[in-house]
Short mmCIF file of C-alpha atoms in Angstrom, two decimals:
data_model
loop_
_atom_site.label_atom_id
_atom_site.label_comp_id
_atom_site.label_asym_id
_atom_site.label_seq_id
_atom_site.Cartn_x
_atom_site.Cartn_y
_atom_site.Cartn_z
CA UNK A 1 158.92 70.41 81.03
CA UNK A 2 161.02 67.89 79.01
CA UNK A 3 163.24 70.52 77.86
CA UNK A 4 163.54 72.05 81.15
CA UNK A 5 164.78 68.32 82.55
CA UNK A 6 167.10 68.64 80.03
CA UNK A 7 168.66 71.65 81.33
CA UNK A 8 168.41 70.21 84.62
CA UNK A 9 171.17 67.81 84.01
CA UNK A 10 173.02 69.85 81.76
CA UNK A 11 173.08 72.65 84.78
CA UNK A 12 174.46 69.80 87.07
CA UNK A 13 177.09 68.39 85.09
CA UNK A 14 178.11 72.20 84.41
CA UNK A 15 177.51 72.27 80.96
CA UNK A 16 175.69 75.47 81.35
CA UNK A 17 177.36 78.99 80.33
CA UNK A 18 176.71 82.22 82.54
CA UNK A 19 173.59 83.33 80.00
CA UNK A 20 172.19 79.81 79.96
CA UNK A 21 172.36 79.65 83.52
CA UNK A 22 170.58 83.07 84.14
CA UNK A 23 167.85 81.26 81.32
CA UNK A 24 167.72 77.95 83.24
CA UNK A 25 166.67 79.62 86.73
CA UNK A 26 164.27 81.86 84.88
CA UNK A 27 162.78 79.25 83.56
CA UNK A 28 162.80 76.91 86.44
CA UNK A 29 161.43 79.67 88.84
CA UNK A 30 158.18 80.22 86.88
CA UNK A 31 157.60 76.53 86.43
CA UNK A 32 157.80 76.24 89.75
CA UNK A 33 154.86 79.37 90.12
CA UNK A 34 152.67 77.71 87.42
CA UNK A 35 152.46 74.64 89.39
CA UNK A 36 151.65 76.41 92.69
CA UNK A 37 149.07 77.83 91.11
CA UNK A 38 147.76 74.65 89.54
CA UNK A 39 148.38 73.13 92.61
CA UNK A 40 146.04 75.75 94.86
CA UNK A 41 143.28 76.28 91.56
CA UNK A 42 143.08 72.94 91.95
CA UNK A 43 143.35 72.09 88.34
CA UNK A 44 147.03 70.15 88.71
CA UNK A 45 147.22 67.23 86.33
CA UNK A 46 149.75 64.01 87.21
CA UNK A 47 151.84 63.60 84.21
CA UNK A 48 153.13 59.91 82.52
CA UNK A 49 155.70 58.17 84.00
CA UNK A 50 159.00 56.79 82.89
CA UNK A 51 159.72 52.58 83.42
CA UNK A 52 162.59 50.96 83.42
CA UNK A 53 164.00 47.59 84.96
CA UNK A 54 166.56 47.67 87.32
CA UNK A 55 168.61 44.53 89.39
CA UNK A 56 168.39 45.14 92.58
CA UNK A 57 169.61 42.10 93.25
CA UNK A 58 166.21 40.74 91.52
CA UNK A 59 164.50 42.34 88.46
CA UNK A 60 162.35 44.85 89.31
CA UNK A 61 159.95 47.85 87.17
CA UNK A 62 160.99 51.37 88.09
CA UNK A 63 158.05 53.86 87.64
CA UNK A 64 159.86 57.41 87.44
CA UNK A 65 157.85 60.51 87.51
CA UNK A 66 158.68 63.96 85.32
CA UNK A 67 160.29 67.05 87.55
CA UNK A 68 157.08 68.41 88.21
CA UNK A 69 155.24 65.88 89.61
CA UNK A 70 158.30 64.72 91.80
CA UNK A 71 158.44 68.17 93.23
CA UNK A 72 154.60 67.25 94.06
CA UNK A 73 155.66 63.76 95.43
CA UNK A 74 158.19 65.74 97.78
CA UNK A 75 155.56 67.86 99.50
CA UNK A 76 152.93 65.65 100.10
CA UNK A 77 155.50 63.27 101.74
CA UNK A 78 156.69 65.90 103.84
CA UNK A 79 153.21 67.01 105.63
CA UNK A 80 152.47 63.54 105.60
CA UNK A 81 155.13 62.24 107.19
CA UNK A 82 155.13 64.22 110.05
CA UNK A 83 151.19 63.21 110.38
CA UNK A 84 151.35 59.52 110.15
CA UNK A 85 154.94 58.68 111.67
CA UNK A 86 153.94 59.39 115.06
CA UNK A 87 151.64 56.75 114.44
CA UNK A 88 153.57 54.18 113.40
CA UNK A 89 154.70 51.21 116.37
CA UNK A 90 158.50 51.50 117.36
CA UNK A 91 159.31 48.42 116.06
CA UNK A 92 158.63 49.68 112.30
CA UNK A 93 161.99 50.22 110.34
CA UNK A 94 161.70 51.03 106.68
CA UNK A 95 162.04 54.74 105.37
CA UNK A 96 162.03 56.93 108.72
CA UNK A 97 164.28 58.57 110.42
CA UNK A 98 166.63 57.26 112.39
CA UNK A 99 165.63 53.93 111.57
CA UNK A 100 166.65 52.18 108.80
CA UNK A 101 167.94 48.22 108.46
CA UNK A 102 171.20 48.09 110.06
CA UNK A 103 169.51 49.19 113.54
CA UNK A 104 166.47 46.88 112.73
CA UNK A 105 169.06 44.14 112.73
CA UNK A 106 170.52 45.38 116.03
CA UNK A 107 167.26 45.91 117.55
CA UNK A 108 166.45 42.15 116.56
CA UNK A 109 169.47 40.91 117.87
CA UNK A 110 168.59 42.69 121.64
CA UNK A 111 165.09 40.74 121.03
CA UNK A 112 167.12 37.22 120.45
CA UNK A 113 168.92 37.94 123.52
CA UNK A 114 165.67 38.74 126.03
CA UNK A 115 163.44 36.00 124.64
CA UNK A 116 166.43 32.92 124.76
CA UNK A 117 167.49 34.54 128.23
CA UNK A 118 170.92 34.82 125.97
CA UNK A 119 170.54 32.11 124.18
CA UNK A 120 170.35 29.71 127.36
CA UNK A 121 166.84 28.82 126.39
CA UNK A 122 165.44 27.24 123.11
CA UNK A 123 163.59 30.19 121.43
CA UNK A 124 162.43 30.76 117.69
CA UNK A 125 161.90 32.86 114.85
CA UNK A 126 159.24 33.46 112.55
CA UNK A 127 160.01 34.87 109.52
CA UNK A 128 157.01 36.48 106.63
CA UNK A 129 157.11 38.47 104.19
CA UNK A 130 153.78 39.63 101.73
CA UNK A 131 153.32 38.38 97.88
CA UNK A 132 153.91 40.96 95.23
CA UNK A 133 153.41 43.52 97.86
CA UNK A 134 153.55 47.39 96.22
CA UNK A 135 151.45 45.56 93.08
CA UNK A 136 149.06 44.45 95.44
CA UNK A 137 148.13 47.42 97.69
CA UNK A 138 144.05 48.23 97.25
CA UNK A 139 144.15 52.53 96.92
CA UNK A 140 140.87 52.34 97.84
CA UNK A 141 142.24 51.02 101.21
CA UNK A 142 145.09 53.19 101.90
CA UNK A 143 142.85 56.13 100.93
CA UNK A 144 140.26 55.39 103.69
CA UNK A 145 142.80 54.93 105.60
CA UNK A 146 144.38 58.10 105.17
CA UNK A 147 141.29 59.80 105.59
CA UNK A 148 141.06 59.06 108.77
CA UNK A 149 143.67 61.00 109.97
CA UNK A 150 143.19 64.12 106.79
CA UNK A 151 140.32 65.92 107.25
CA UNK A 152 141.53 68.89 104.36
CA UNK A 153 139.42 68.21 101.25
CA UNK A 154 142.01 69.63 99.13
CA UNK A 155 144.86 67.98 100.61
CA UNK A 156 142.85 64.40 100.02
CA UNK A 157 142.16 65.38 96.68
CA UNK A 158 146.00 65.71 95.79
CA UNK A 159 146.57 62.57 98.00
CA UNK A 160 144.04 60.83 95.47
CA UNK A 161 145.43 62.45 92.36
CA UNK A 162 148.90 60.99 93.38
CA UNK A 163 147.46 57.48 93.98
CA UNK A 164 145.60 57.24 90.43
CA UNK A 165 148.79 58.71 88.72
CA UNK A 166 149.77 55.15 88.30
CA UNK A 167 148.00 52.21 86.52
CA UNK A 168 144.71 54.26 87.28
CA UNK A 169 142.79 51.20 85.43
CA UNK A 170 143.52 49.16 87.93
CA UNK A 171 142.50 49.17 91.66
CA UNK A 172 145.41 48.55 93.53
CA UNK A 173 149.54 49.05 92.65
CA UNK A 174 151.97 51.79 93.78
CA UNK A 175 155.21 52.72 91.76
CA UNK A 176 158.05 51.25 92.90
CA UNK A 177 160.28 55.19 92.12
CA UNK A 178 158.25 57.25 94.21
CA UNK A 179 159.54 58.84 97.71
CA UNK A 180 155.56 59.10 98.35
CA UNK A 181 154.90 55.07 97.58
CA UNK A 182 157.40 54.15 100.91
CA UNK A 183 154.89 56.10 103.06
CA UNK A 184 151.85 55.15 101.58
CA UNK A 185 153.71 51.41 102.82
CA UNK A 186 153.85 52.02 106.09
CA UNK A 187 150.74 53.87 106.48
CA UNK A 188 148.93 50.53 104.82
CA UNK A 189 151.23 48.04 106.75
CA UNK A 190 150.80 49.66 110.10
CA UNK A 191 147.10 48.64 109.96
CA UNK A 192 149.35 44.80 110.18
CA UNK A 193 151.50 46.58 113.04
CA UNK A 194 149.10 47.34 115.61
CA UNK A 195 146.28 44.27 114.87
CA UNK A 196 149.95 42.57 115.64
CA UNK A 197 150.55 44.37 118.97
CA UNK A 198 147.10 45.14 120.12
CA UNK A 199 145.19 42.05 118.78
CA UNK A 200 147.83 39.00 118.93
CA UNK A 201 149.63 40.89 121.93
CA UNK A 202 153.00 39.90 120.09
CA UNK A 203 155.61 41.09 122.34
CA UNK A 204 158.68 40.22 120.29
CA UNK A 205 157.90 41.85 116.34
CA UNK A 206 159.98 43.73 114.31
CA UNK A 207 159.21 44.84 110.11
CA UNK A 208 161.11 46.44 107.21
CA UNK A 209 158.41 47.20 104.53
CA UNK A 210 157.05 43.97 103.83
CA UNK A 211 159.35 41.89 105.89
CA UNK A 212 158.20 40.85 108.90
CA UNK A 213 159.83 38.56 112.21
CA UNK A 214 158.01 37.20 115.33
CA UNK A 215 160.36 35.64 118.36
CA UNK A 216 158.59 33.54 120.95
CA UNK A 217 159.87 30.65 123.30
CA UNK A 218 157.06 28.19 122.12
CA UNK A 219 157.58 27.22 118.84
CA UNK A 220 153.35 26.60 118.93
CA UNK A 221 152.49 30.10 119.23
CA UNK A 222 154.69 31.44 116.43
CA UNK A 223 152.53 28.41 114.37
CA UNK A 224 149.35 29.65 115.33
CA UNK A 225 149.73 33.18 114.69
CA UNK A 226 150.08 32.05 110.96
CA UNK A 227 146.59 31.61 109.75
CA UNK A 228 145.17 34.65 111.75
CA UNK A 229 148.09 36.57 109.70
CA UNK A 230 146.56 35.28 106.39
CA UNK A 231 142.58 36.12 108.04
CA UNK A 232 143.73 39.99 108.31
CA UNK A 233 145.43 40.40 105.78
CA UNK A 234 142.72 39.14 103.02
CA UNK A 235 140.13 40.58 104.86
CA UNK A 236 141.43 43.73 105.81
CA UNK A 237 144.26 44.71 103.38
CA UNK A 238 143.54 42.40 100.50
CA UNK A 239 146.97 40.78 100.73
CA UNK A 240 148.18 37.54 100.88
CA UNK A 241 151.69 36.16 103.08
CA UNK A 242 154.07 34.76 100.37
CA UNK A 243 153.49 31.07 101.52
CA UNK A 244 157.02 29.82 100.46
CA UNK A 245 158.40 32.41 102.47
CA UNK A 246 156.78 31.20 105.77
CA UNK A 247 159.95 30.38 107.62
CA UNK A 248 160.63 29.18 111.22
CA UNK A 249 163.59 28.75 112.56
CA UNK A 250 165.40 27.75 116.23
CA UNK A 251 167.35 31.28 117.14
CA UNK A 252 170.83 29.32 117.78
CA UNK A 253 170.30 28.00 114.63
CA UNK A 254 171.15 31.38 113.18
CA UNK A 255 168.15 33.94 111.03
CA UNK A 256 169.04 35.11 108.09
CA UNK A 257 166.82 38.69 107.89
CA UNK A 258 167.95 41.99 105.67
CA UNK A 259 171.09 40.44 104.12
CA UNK A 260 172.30 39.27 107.22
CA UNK A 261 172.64 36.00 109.46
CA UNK A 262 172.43 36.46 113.49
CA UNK A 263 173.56 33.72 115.21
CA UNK A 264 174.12 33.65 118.98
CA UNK A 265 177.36 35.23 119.20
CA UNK A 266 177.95 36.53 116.04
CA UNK A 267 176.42 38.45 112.86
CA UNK A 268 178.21 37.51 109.21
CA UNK A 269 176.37 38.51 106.09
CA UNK A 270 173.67 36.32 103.84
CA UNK A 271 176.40 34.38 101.17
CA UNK A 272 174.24 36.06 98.46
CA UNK A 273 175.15 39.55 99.83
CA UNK A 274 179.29 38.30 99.90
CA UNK A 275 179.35 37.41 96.15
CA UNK A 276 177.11 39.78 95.30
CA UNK A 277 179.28 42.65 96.59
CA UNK A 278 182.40 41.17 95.43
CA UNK A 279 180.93 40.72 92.30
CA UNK A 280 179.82 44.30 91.87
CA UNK A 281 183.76 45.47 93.51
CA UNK A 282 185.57 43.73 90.63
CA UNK A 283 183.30 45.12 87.99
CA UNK A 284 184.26 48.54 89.66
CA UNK A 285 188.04 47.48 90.04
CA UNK A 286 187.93 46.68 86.43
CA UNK A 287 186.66 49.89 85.25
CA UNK A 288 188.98 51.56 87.29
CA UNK A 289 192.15 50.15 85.82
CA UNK A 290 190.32 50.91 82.01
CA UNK A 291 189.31 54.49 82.93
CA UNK A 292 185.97 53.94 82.88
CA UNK A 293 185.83 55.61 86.42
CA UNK A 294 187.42 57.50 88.55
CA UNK A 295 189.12 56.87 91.32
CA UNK A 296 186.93 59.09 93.85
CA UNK A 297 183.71 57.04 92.17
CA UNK A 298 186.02 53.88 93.30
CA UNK A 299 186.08 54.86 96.86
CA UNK A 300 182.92 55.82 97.56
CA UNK A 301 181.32 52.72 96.53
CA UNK A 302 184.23 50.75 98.81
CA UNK A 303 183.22 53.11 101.23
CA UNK A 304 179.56 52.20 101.42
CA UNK A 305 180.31 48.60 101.28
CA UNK A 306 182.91 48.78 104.40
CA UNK A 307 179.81 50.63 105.95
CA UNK A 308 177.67 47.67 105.06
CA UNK A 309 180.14 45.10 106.49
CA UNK A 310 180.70 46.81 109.84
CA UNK A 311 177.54 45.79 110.85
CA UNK A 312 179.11 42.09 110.83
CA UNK A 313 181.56 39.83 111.14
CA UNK A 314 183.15 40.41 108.02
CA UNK A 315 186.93 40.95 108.47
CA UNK A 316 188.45 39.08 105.91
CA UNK A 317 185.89 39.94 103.03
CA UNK A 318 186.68 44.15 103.79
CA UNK A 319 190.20 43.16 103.30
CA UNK A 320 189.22 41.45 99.95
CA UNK A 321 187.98 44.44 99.31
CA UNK A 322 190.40 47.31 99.87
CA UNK A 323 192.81 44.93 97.86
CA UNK A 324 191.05 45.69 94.91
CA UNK A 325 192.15 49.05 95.04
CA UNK A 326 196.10 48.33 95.32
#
């Protein structure tokens, strides 16, 4: 399977003649038949995974999987997906459709307006977020969990089989690399979602993965709901709220929350973000003018960054940046 990776990336940088081609998809298609039939013999087998460290902007281990198990990863997100999402509360942004952050930070601006009848009454924040979260997760949790909706004994065996692919001496971790460890998130964190909105009633909650906000009027019931947070989670999900990341904040005094800062009548980005991004623009401007890269490469990371900073008040920095390019 190693060689046939190889190829892979060979095949998609087009290094591949007409015969090697023909080879490659050969090859490729009867891979793909052993491992359905591993897959419905029951007898598939999670291979090692790859780590690395990325920056992202803080250091973090990447756990990548080989082809074959990835192709696995795919199709057990897929069914699931479609099973669990439907469960999830609206209010629940992080890897689904038609979510994502930029309208989580919309959606939390409409909240600041209802709660401080736009911003004419004193209102506040409440900002959490969970300690080492994906090292933390207890499989044996999010698998009864999941078996409360999957009935197919097969299908939980896979499930399981995916969960013990990684660190499978310890009892609790998920890879931060795999499209299946963003689901196995939500489906965990929604167990926090609904004790939220059923239990403490919260009308005004929002989360991204492990990020969470609560707006309320009286600054006491944002204070309260604190320690019953830290009861559930121990008790339930074997978590614990990252206690220097307990925040509270006046609304007009502006949130920061997914790289940005709402205030009442404007959104800019976190400073952080700012240098970060021009940092990483001059680094590309640089290799650029040295023919490192080329210019299409150029443009579509300026392009995703003027994406980023439409979302906010940002004017003078997407000017910065398209004068890079001159």
């Amino acid at each position: 399977m190693k060689n046939l990776f190889s190829a892979w990336q060979e095949f998609r940088r087009g290094k591949l003649n007409k015969a090697d081609v023909l080879l490659f998809e050969k090859n490729l298609e009867s891979n793909i038949f052993r491992l359905q039939d591993e897959l419905v013999a029951g007898t598939y087998i999670h291979g090692p995974y790859e780590n690395f460290y990325v920056r992202d902007p803080k250091l973090r281990l990447i756990s990548k999987a080989g082809v074959r198990d990835r192709l696995v990863h795919q199709a057990v997100f897929r069914v699931l997906y479609h099973v669990f999402d439907r469960k999830f509360i609206c209010d629940s942004y992080s890897c689904r459709l038609k979510k994502g952050n930029h309208l989580a930070v919309r959606r939390l601006k409409g909240f600041f307006l209802k709660v401080s009848d736009n911003f004419n009454k004193s209102a506040f924040a409440l900002k959490c977020d969970i300690e080492k979260f994906f090292a933390s997760v207890d499989r044996k949790i999010l698998f009864e969990i999941i078996k409360r909706t999957i009935k197919d004994k097969r299908a939980l065996l896979l499930i399981m089989t995916t969960l013990l692919s990684f660190n499978s001496n310890e009892a609790s971790g998920l890879p931060l690399g795999n499209v299946t460890s963003q689901l196995f998130a939500n489906i965990y964190l929604n167990e926090l979602d609904q004790f939220v909105k059923r239990e403490l009633k919260v009308e005004y909650y929002l989360r991204y993965c492990d990020d969470f906000i609560f707006l309320d009027k009286d600054k006491n019931k944002l204070l309260a709901i604190i320690p019953l947070l830290r009861l559930f989670l121990d008790e339930e999900l074997k978590l614990k709220l990252h206690e220097r990341k307990i925040i509270i904040h006046k609304l007009n005094q502006g949130v920061d929350f997914l790289g940005y800062v709402i205030l009442p009548h404007h959104m800019v980005l976190r400073t952080k973000t700012k240098r970060r991004i021009l940092k990483k623009m001059r680094q590309k401007a640089e290799e650029l003018r040295q023919g490192i890269i080329k210019e299409e490469k150029f443009k579509e990371s300026l392009n995703s960054y003027l994406a980023v900073l439409s979302h906010a008040d940002a004017y003078g920095l997407s000017e910065e940046l398209k004068d890079l390019s001159k």
